[in-house]
Coordinates of C-alpha atoms in Angstrom, one line a residue:
M139 CA 32.2 1.1 19.8
D140 CA 28.8 1.0 18.1
R141 CA 26.9 -1.7 20.0
R142 CA 25.5 -2.8 16.6
E143 CA 28.9 -4.2 15.8
D144 CA 28.8 -6.7 18.6
F145 CA 25.2 -7.6 17.7
L146 CA 26.0 -8.2 14.1
R147 CA 29.1 -10.2 14.9
E148 CA 27.1 -12.5 17.2
A149 CA 24.2 -12.7 14.7
T150 CA 26.4 -14.5 12.2
A151 CA 26.2 -17.6 14.5
I152 CA 22.4 -17.5 14.1
V153 CA 21.8 -16.7 10.4
G154 CA 25.2 -17.3 8.8
E155 CA 27.8 -14.7 7.7
E156 CA 26.2 -14.4 4.3
N157 CA 23.0 -13.2 5.8
V158 CA 24.4 -10.4 7.8
V159 CA 24.9 -7.0 6.2
P160 CA 27.6 -5.3 8.2
L161 CA 28.0 -1.6 9.2
G162 CA 29.3 0.5 6.3
D163 CA 28.5 -2.1 3.6
S164 CA 27.5 -0.4 0.4
E165 CA 24.9 -3.1 -0.1
G166 CA 23.0 -2.1 3.0
Y167 CA 19.4 -0.9 3.2
L168 CA 18.3 2.4 1.8
D169 CA 15.1 4.0 0.4
P170 CA 15.4 3.7 -3.4
Y171 CA 13.4 6.9 -3.7
P172 CA 14.8 9.1 -0.9
L173 CA 13.2 12.4 0.0
N174 CA 16.3 13.2 2.0
P175 CA 19.2 11.6 0.1
G176 CA 22.8 11.2 1.3
R177 CA 22.2 8.7 4.2
T178 CA 24.6 5.9 4.9
P179 CA 23.3 2.4 4.1
W180 CA 21.8 0.6 7.1
P181 CA 23.1 -2.8 8.3
G182 CA 20.8 -5.8 8.5
V183 CA 20.1 -9.5 9.3
R184 CA 18.1 -12.0 7.3
P185 CA 16.7 -14.9 9.3
A186 CA 15.4 -18.0 7.6
N187 CA 12.7 -19.2 10.0
T188 CA 10.7 -18.4 13.1
E189 CA 13.4 -19.9 15.4
E190 CA 16.0 -17.6 14.0
V191 CA 13.7 -14.6 14.4
Q192 CA 13.3 -15.5 18.1
A193 CA 17.0 -15.8 18.5
I194 CA 17.7 -12.5 16.8
V195 CA 15.1 -10.7 18.9
A196 CA 16.7 -12.1 22.1
L197 CA 20.2 -11.0 20.8
A198 CA 18.9 -7.5 20.1
T199 CA 17.5 -7.2 23.6
K200 CA 20.8 -8.3 25.0
H201 CA 22.7 -5.6 23.1
E202 CA 19.9 -3.0 23.3
V203 CA 19.9 -2.7 19.5
P204 CA 16.6 -1.7 17.9
L205 CA 15.3 -3.7 14.9
W206 CA 13.4 -2.3 12.0
T207 CA 11.3 -5.1 10.6
F208 CA 10.1 -5.5 7.0
S209 CA 9.0 -8.5 4.8
C210 CA 10.5 -7.8 1.4
G211 CA 11.4 -4.1 1.6
K212 CA 9.3 -3.1 -1.5
N213 CA 7.1 -0.5 0.2
L214 CA 8.2 2.0 -2.4
G215 CA 6.9 5.5 -2.1
Y216 CA 6.8 5.0 1.7
G217 CA 10.4 4.6 2.5
G218 CA 11.2 1.1 1.2
P219 CA 13.3 -0.9 3.6
E220 CA 15.1 2.0 5.2
P221 CA 14.9 2.1 9.0
R222 CA 13.8 5.2 10.8
D223 CA 16.7 5.8 13.1
G224 CA 20.5 5.7 12.7
G225 CA 20.9 3.3 15.6
M226 CA 18.7 0.6 14.1
V227 CA 19.4 -2.7 12.3
A228 CA 17.2 -3.9 9.5
L229 CA 15.4 -7.2 10.2
D230 CA 14.8 -8.5 6.7
L231 CA 12.3 -11.4 6.5
S232 CA 12.5 -12.0 2.8
R233 CA 14.2 -15.4 3.2
M234 CA 11.2 -16.7 5.0
N235 CA 9.3 -17.5 1.8
R236 CA 7.4 -20.7 2.4
I237 CA 3.9 -21.1 1.0
I238 CA 2.6 -23.3 3.8
K239 CA -0.8 -24.1 2.4
V240 CA -3.3 -23.2 -0.2
D241 CA -6.8 -24.7 0.1
D242 CA -9.0 -24.1 -3.0
R243 CA -12.0 -25.7 -1.5
L244 CA -12.4 -23.3 1.4
C245 CA -10.3 -20.7 -0.5
Y246 CA -7.5 -19.7 1.9
A247 CA -3.7 -19.6 2.1
V248 CA -1.1 -19.6 4.8
V249 CA 2.2 -17.8 3.9
E250 CA 5.4 -16.5 5.4
P251 CA 6.6 -12.9 5.1
G252 CA 8.9 -13.4 2.1
V253 CA 6.2 -14.8 -0.2
T254 CA 5.5 -12.3 -3.0
F255 CA 2.4 -11.9 -5.0
F256 CA 4.3 -13.4 -7.9
D257 CA 5.2 -16.4 -5.8
L258 CA 1.7 -17.1 -4.7
F259 CA 0.3 -16.6 -8.2
E260 CA 2.8 -19.0 -9.7
Y261 CA 2.0 -21.6 -7.0
I262 CA -1.7 -21.4 -7.7
K263 CA -1.1 -21.6 -11.4
E264 CA 1.3 -24.5 -11.1
H265 CA -1.0 -26.6 -8.9
K266 CA -4.1 -25.7 -11.0
L267 CA -6.0 -24.4 -8.0
N268 CA -9.4 -22.9 -8.4
V269 CA -8.8 -19.6 -6.7
W270 CA -7.9 -16.0 -7.6
M271 CA -5.7 -13.6 -5.6
S272 CA -6.0 -9.9 -5.1
V273 CA -2.9 -8.0 -6.0
P274 CA -1.6 -4.4 -5.4
A275 CA -0.1 -2.2 -8.1
L276 CA 3.3 -4.0 -8.1
G277 CA 3.5 -7.8 -7.6
W278 CA 7.1 -8.0 -6.3
G279 CA 6.1 -7.2 -2.7
S280 CA 5.2 -9.4 0.2
V281 CA 1.6 -10.7 0.5
L282 CA 1.9 -10.6 4.3
G283 CA 3.6 -7.2 4.4
N284 CA 1.1 -5.5 2.1
M285 CA -1.8 -6.9 4.2
L286 CA -0.2 -5.8 7.5
D287 CA 0.3 -2.3 6.1
R288 CA -3.4 -2.2 5.0
G289 CA -2.5 -2.2 1.3
Y290 CA -5.2 -2.9 -1.3
G291 CA -6.0 -4.4 -4.7
M292 CA -8.9 -4.2 -7.2
T293 CA -10.8 -7.5 -6.8
P294 CA -13.7 -8.2 -4.4
Y295 CA -11.0 -9.1 -1.9
G296 CA -9.1 -5.9 -2.5
D297 CA -9.3 -4.6 1.0
H298 CA -6.4 -6.9 1.9
V299 CA -6.4 -6.6 5.7
K300 CA -10.1 -7.7 5.8
S301 CA -8.9 -11.0 4.3
L302 CA -6.4 -11.5 7.2
C303 CA -7.3 -14.6 9.3
G304 CA -5.0 -15.6 12.0
M305 CA -1.2 -15.1 12.4
E306 CA 1.9 -16.3 14.1
V307 CA 3.9 -13.6 16.0
V308 CA 7.2 -13.4 17.7
L309 CA 6.8 -11.0 20.7
P310 CA 9.6 -8.7 21.8
D311 CA 10.5 -11.1 24.6
G312 CA 10.9 -13.9 22.1
D313 CA 7.7 -15.7 23.0
L314 CA 5.7 -17.2 20.1
V315 CA 2.0 -16.6 19.9
R316 CA -0.7 -17.7 17.4
T317 CA -3.8 -15.6 17.3
G318 CA -7.5 -16.4 16.9
M319 CA -8.5 -20.0 16.6
G320 CA -4.9 -20.8 15.9
A321 CA -4.2 -20.4 19.6
M322 CA -5.4 -24.0 19.9
D323 CA -2.9 -26.9 19.3
G324 CA -4.0 -29.4 16.6
T325 CA -6.6 -27.2 14.9
E326 CA -7.1 -26.2 11.3
L327 CA -9.5 -23.3 12.2
G328 CA -6.8 -20.6 12.4
P329 CA -7.1 -19.4 8.7
I330 CA -10.8 -20.1 8.5
F331 CA -12.6 -18.2 11.3
Q332 CA -11.8 -14.5 12.0
G333 CA -11.8 -14.2 15.7
G334 CA -11.2 -16.7 18.5
F335 CA -12.1 -16.8 22.2
G336 CA -11.7 -13.6 24.0
P337 CA -10.3 -10.2 22.7
T338 CA -9.2 -10.3 19.1
L339 CA -5.5 -9.8 18.8
D340 CA -4.8 -9.7 15.0
G341 CA -5.3 -5.9 14.8
L342 CA -2.6 -5.3 17.3
F343 CA 0.0 -6.4 14.8
T344 CA -1.1 -4.4 11.7
Q345 CA 1.0 -1.3 11.1
S346 CA 2.6 -2.4 14.4
N347 CA 5.8 -2.5 16.4
L348 CA 4.4 -4.9 19.0
G349 CA 5.7 -8.1 17.4
V350 CA 7.3 -9.8 14.3
V351 CA 4.6 -11.6 12.3
T352 CA 6.2 -14.8 10.8
Q353 CA 3.1 -16.4 9.3
V354 CA -0.4 -15.3 8.3
G355 CA -3.6 -16.8 7.0
L356 CA -5.5 -15.0 4.2
W357 CA -8.7 -15.6 2.3
L358 CA -8.8 -16.0 -1.5
Q359 CA -11.5 -15.6 -4.1
P360 CA -13.1 -18.6 -5.7
A361 CA -12.3 -18.5 -9.4
P362 CA -15.4 -17.0 -11.2
N363 CA -17.2 -18.6 -14.1
T364 CA -17.4 -15.1 -15.7
Y365 CA -15.2 -12.1 -15.3
V366 CA -16.4 -8.7 -16.6
N367 CA -14.0 -5.7 -16.9
G368 CA -15.7 -2.3 -17.4
D369 CA -14.6 1.2 -18.3
I370 CA -16.3 4.5 -17.8
A371 CA -15.2 7.7 -19.5
V372 CA -16.4 11.1 -18.3
E373 CA -15.5 14.2 -20.4
N374 CA -16.0 17.1 -18.0
E375 CA -13.9 17.7 -14.9
E376 CA -16.9 19.2 -13.0
D377 CA -18.8 15.8 -13.3
L378 CA -16.5 14.2 -10.8
P379 CA -18.8 14.5 -7.8
L380 CA -21.7 12.7 -9.6
L381 CA -19.4 10.0 -10.8
I382 CA -18.0 9.4 -7.3
D383 CA -21.5 9.3 -5.8
I384 CA -22.8 6.8 -8.5
L385 CA -19.8 4.5 -8.2
T386 CA -19.7 4.4 -4.4
T387 CA -23.5 3.9 -4.2
L388 CA -23.2 1.0 -6.6
R389 CA -20.4 -0.5 -4.4
R390 CA -22.6 -0.1 -1.2
E391 CA -25.4 -1.9 -3.1
E392 CA -22.9 -4.6 -4.2
I393 CA -23.8 -4.0 -7.8
I394 CA -20.1 -3.3 -8.5
Q395 CA -18.3 -6.1 -6.8
N396 CA -14.8 -4.7 -6.6
N397 CA -13.3 -1.4 -5.3
A398 CA -13.6 0.7 -8.4
L399 CA -10.8 2.9 -9.7
C400 CA -11.0 6.5 -11.0
G401 CA -8.1 8.1 -12.7
N402 CA -7.3 11.4 -14.5
V403 CA -5.5 12.2 -17.7
V404 CA -2.1 12.5 -16.0
R405 CA -2.5 9.0 -14.7
A406 CA -3.2 7.7 -18.2
A407 CA -0.2 9.6 -19.6
T408 CA 2.2 8.1 -17.1
M409 CA 1.4 4.7 -18.6
R410 CA 2.1 5.9 -22.1
G411 CA 5.5 7.5 -21.7
N412 CA 7.4 10.2 -19.8
R413 CA 6.5 13.8 -19.2
A414 CA 8.8 15.2 -21.8
Q415 CA 6.9 13.4 -24.6
F416 CA 3.8 15.5 -23.7
W417 CA 5.0 18.7 -22.3
D418 CA 8.3 20.4 -22.2
G419 CA 7.3 23.7 -20.6
E420 CA 7.8 24.9 -17.1
G421 CA 5.5 24.1 -14.2
S422 CA 2.4 21.8 -14.2
I423 CA 0.9 20.7 -17.5
P424 CA -1.8 23.3 -18.2
D425 CA -5.4 22.3 -18.5
W426 CA -5.6 23.2 -22.3
R427 CA -2.7 20.7 -22.9
L428 CA -4.4 18.0 -20.8
E429 CA -7.5 18.4 -22.8
E430 CA -5.5 17.9 -26.0
M431 CA -3.9 14.8 -24.5
R432 CA -7.3 13.5 -23.4
Q433 CA -8.5 13.7 -27.0
E434 CA -5.3 12.2 -28.4
F435 CA -5.7 9.2 -26.0
G436 CA -9.4 8.9 -26.7
I437 CA -10.3 8.9 -23.0
G438 CA -12.2 11.0 -20.5
Q439 CA -11.1 13.6 -18.0
W440 CA -12.1 11.0 -15.5
N441 CA -11.8 7.3 -16.3
G442 CA -13.5 4.7 -14.1
K443 CA -12.7 1.0 -13.9
F444 CA -14.9 -1.6 -12.4
A445 CA -15.5 -5.4 -12.5
F446 CA -18.0 -8.1 -12.0
Y447 CA -17.4 -11.8 -11.2
G448 CA -19.5 -15.0 -11.1
D449 CA -22.7 -16.0 -12.9
R450 CA -23.0 -14.5 -16.4
A451 CA -26.7 -13.6 -16.2
L452 CA -26.1 -11.8 -12.9
C453 CA -23.1 -10.0 -14.5
E454 CA -25.3 -8.9 -17.4
R455 CA -27.9 -7.5 -15.1
R456 CA -25.2 -5.7 -13.1
L457 CA -24.0 -4.1 -16.2
E458 CA -27.4 -2.9 -17.2
I459 CA -27.8 -1.2 -13.8
V460 CA -24.4 0.5 -14.1
E461 CA -25.3 1.8 -17.6
E462 CA -28.6 3.2 -16.3
R463 CA -26.9 5.0 -13.4
I464 CA -24.0 6.4 -15.5
S465 CA -26.5 7.8 -18.1
Q466 CA -27.2 10.5 -15.6
I467 CA -23.8 12.1 -16.5
P468 CA -23.9 14.0 -19.8
G469 CA -21.7 12.4 -22.5
A470 CA -20.4 9.6 -20.3
T471 CA -19.8 6.2 -21.9
V472 CA -19.6 2.7 -20.5
K473 CA -17.8 -0.2 -22.2
A474 CA -17.4 -3.7 -20.8
R475 CA -15.8 -6.9 -21.9
F476 CA -17.1 -10.3 -20.8
Y477 CA -14.6 -13.2 -20.2
S478 CA -15.7 -16.8 -19.6
G479 CA -13.9 -18.8 -17.0
A480 CA -11.4 -20.2 -19.6
E481 CA -10.9 -16.7 -21.1
G482 CA -10.4 -15.2 -17.7
L483 CA -7.7 -17.8 -17.0
A484 CA -6.1 -17.0 -20.4
L485 CA -6.2 -13.3 -19.4
Q486 CA -4.1 -14.2 -16.4
H487 CA -1.4 -15.4 -18.7
D488 CA -1.6 -12.5 -21.2
D489 CA 1.5 -10.4 -20.9
I490 CA 0.1 -7.6 -23.1
A491 CA -3.4 -7.4 -21.7
P492 CA -4.3 -3.9 -20.4
L493 CA -3.0 -3.2 -16.9
D494 CA -6.3 -2.6 -15.1
K495 CA -7.9 -5.7 -16.7
T496 CA -5.2 -8.0 -15.4
Q497 CA -5.0 -6.5 -11.9
M498 CA -8.8 -6.8 -11.5
A499 CA -8.4 -10.4 -12.4
G500 CA -5.8 -10.8 -9.6
V501 CA -2.7 -11.0 -11.8
P502 CA 0.5 -9.6 -10.3
T503 CA 2.5 -7.3 -12.6
L504 CA 5.4 -4.8 -12.6
K505 CA 4.0 -2.7 -15.5
P506 CA 3.2 0.3 -13.2
L507 CA 6.9 0.5 -12.3
S508 CA 7.5 2.4 -15.6
T509 CA 5.5 5.4 -14.2
V510 CA 8.4 6.2 -11.9
G511 CA 10.2 7.6 -14.9
W512 CA 7.5 10.2 -15.5
A513 CA 9.5 13.3 -14.2
A514 CA 12.9 12.0 -15.1
E515 CA 14.8 8.9 -16.2
N516 CA 16.3 8.7 -12.7
G517 CA 12.9 9.1 -11.1
G518 CA 11.3 8.5 -7.8
H519 CA 8.0 9.2 -6.1
I520 CA 6.1 9.6 -2.8
D521 CA 2.5 8.6 -2.4
A522 CA 0.0 11.0 -0.7
A523 CA -3.1 9.0 0.0
P524 CA -5.5 10.5 2.6
I525 CA -8.8 8.8 3.4
I526 CA -11.9 10.9 2.5
P527 CA -15.6 10.2 3.0
A528 CA -17.2 8.8 -0.1
R529 CA -19.2 11.9 -0.9
G530 CA -18.7 13.5 -4.3
E531 CA -18.7 17.1 -3.1
A532 CA -16.0 16.3 -0.4
V533 CA -13.9 14.5 -3.0
Y534 CA -14.2 17.4 -5.5
E535 CA -13.3 20.0 -2.9
F536 CA -10.2 18.1 -1.9
Y537 CA -9.3 17.6 -5.6
Q538 CA -9.5 21.3 -6.3
E539 CA -7.3 22.2 -3.4
A540 CA -4.8 19.4 -4.4
K541 CA -4.7 20.8 -7.9
K542 CA -3.9 24.3 -6.6
L543 CA -1.1 22.9 -4.5
Y544 CA 0.4 20.8 -7.3
T545 CA 0.3 23.9 -9.5
K546 CA 1.9 26.0 -6.8
Y547 CA 4.9 23.6 -6.5
G548 CA 5.2 22.8 -10.2
F549 CA 4.1 19.1 -10.2
D550 CA 1.6 17.3 -12.4
L551 CA -1.4 16.1 -10.4
Y552 CA -1.6 12.3 -10.7
I553 CA -5.0 11.0 -9.5
G554 CA -5.8 7.3 -8.9
Y555 CA -8.8 7.2 -6.6
H556 CA -9.8 3.8 -5.1
L557 CA -13.4 3.8 -4.2
Y558 CA -14.9 1.8 -1.3
P559 CA -18.5 1.7 0.0
R560 CA -18.1 4.5 2.6
H561 CA -14.7 6.0 2.0
M562 CA -12.2 6.5 -0.7
V563 CA -8.4 6.6 -0.9
H564 CA -7.5 10.0 -2.5
V565 CA -4.3 8.7 -4.1
T566 CA -2.0 11.4 -5.5
M567 CA 1.6 10.7 -6.4
I568 CA 4.4 13.2 -6.4
F569 CA 7.0 12.2 -9.1
F570 CA 10.5 13.7 -8.8
E571 CA 14.0 13.3 -10.0
R572 CA 16.2 11.5 -7.5
G573 CA 19.1 13.6 -6.3
N574 CA 17.6 16.9 -7.6
D575 CA 17.7 19.0 -4.5
E576 CA 15.6 21.8 -5.8
M577 CA 12.9 19.4 -6.9
L578 CA 13.0 17.4 -3.7
T579 CA 12.6 20.6 -1.7
R580 CA 9.5 21.3 -3.6
A581 CA 8.2 17.7 -3.3
R582 CA 8.7 17.8 0.5
A583 CA 6.9 21.1 0.8
L584 CA 4.0 19.9 -1.4
Y585 CA 3.6 16.7 0.6
T586 CA 3.7 18.6 3.9
E587 CA 1.1 21.2 2.8
L588 CA -1.1 18.5 1.4
L589 CA -1.0 16.6 4.8
D590 CA -1.9 19.8 6.6
F591 CA -4.8 20.6 4.3
A592 CA -6.1 17.1 4.8
R593 CA -5.8 17.3 8.6
E594 CA -7.7 20.6 8.7
R595 CA -10.6 18.8 7.2
G596 CA -10.4 15.7 9.5
Y597 CA -8.6 13.5 6.9
A598 CA -5.4 11.6 7.2
P599 CA -3.4 9.0 5.2
Y600 CA -4.0 5.3 5.9
R601 CA -0.3 4.6 5.7
S602 CA 2.8 6.8 5.7
H603 CA 6.3 7.4 4.5
V604 CA 8.6 6.7 7.4
D605 CA 9.8 10.3 7.3
Y606 CA 6.3 11.6 8.2
M607 CA 5.1 9.0 10.7
D608 CA 5.4 11.3 13.7
R609 CA 3.8 14.2 11.9
I610 CA 0.7 12.2 10.9
S611 CA 0.5 10.5 14.3
D612 CA 0.4 14.0 15.9
G613 CA -2.9 14.6 14.0
F614 CA -4.7 11.9 15.9
D615 CA -5.2 14.2 18.8
F616 CA -8.6 13.5 20.4
N617 CA -8.4 13.9 24.2
D618 CA -4.7 14.8 24.2
H619 CA -3.7 11.9 21.9
A620 CA -5.5 9.3 24.0
A621 CA -5.1 6.6 21.3
R622 CA -1.4 7.1 21.1
R623 CA -1.1 7.1 24.9
L624 CA -2.9 3.8 25.0
Q625 CA -0.6 2.5 22.2
E626 CA 2.4 3.6 24.2
K627 CA 1.2 1.7 27.3
I628 CA 0.8 -1.4 25.3
K629 CA 4.2 -0.9 23.7
D630 CA 5.9 -0.4 27.0
A631 CA 4.2 -3.5 28.5
L632 CA 5.1 -5.8 25.6
D633 CA 8.4 -4.2 24.6
P634 CA 10.0 -2.6 27.7
A635 CA 13.4 -2.6 26.1
G636 CA 12.1 -0.8 23.0
I637 CA 13.6 -3.3 20.6
L638 CA 11.0 -3.6 17.8
A639 CA 10.7 -0.7 15.3
P640 CA 10.8 2.3 17.6
G641 CA 8.8 5.1 16.1
K642 CA 6.8 3.1 13.7
Q643 CA 3.5 4.9 13.1
G644 CA 4.7 7.5 15.6
I645 CA 4.7 5.0 18.5
W646 CA 7.9 5.3 20.5
P647 CA 9.0 3.2 23.5
E648 CA 9.7 5.0 26.8
R649 CA 13.4 5.1 26.4
F650 CA 13.2 7.0 23.1
R651 CA 10.1 9.0 23.8
E652 CA 11.6 12.2 25.1
Q653 CA 14.0 12.3 22.2
R654 CA 11.2 11.8 19.8
S655 CA 9.2 14.7 21.2
S656 CA 12.1 17.1 21.5
A657 CA 14.4 16.6 18.4
P658 CA 13.6 17.3 14.8
Q659 CA 12.9 14.2 12.7
E660 CA 16.0 14.9 10.5
Q661 CA 18.2 14.7 13.6
L662 CA 16.7 11.4 14.6
R663 CA 17.5 9.9 11.3

């Protein structure tokens, strides 16, 4: 008998029968955009609180059943809620949805894994709190989960993991730990000071299979008196290096206060309809047609987005500096809209406001979900997002190679760069039709070749689809994979039974390690 059956039967006494998804249930957990379709839905359990998580972890250890942990399962483009291995059970934390505290004087919150960006936004709005959030592309996901997976948004607090401050963690042996200053009883310092006394532990539990995070503190942005949303249009493809250098320099100098965005014509088109509306030919949309679309849309080949927050006079001066710098690019234009505090608040309630304007104001949305239908009505996607140094020439070189690869495999190159002071996320999305075997074969080949090209140049994604975690982990190979060997030592010390998320980020416990290194990934799943 599958030992998961005994585990699931006993789990009903902990979480209730209605919160156990049994083996073979059609409502089980699957990737909604599968690169390798045809898998059987995974079983799962849904605890309601930390005590139930501790009990479930103990039960999994008893039955030697590995758990695949997630907060809300909305990590679309990266595998969603689907576990890595056929022997696993999903540990679904979405029922743990308490907003424990929001303090708008010191600007922080404490939340559980099931709290979505919509939940926190509505809470702040309902209680008229004087703070703004940072949100990712889609607001239905977990605040905690996005932070732990190093997700990002487009406000000054957009590098979400840097806003993490203290957490509560259930360890593989069921012990409960609070990190940082929260390790003291009777303190309120946990979500206020990043650090503690002794080695910092928070980083051990980001993109991690060393514990189950059941609570996290995060910092919020004070609501600004003025919000400015800016747009930059650059007509010529070859001006990308200069645009990147200008924007990232402005970010390093803290003239631009958020992590700016740079998108191409395909990105703009995905927000205006599906592919068939613009091109019904074979292969990638050709450059001549993209130029026609650019002119039809009234946009640039490259379209930058940036924002300012705070004192109006300072915002005005920041805009002057941006305009001066951008004037170095022939034909480039800068447009900006100023919002007062009240207008900015109104913008947060405007359902028809342009997407980037609301996201840069910390408003969760589902508008980008429509882009999934770009290739087909029954669409899906995988995100390829390597980290690249914030140097214009390096970005342009990678862009040119990505363009060749997308053309080779017949996909449209979607670009949505996120620009940080010293690095950038080279976001390219591969849109496909779900269940189309021929297209999925091309999508897998493109993604693999793009990863290989990135690794050859010393680049790698900051997060990964579950199907490619081992492949990407293999690229971190300094001193015979010394980092992974250290991670494995920590894994074996904290989780000798190998219960929590085996194989996450390519880190396998000892009992599965030989299989991981000798069997193809497809067989493991």
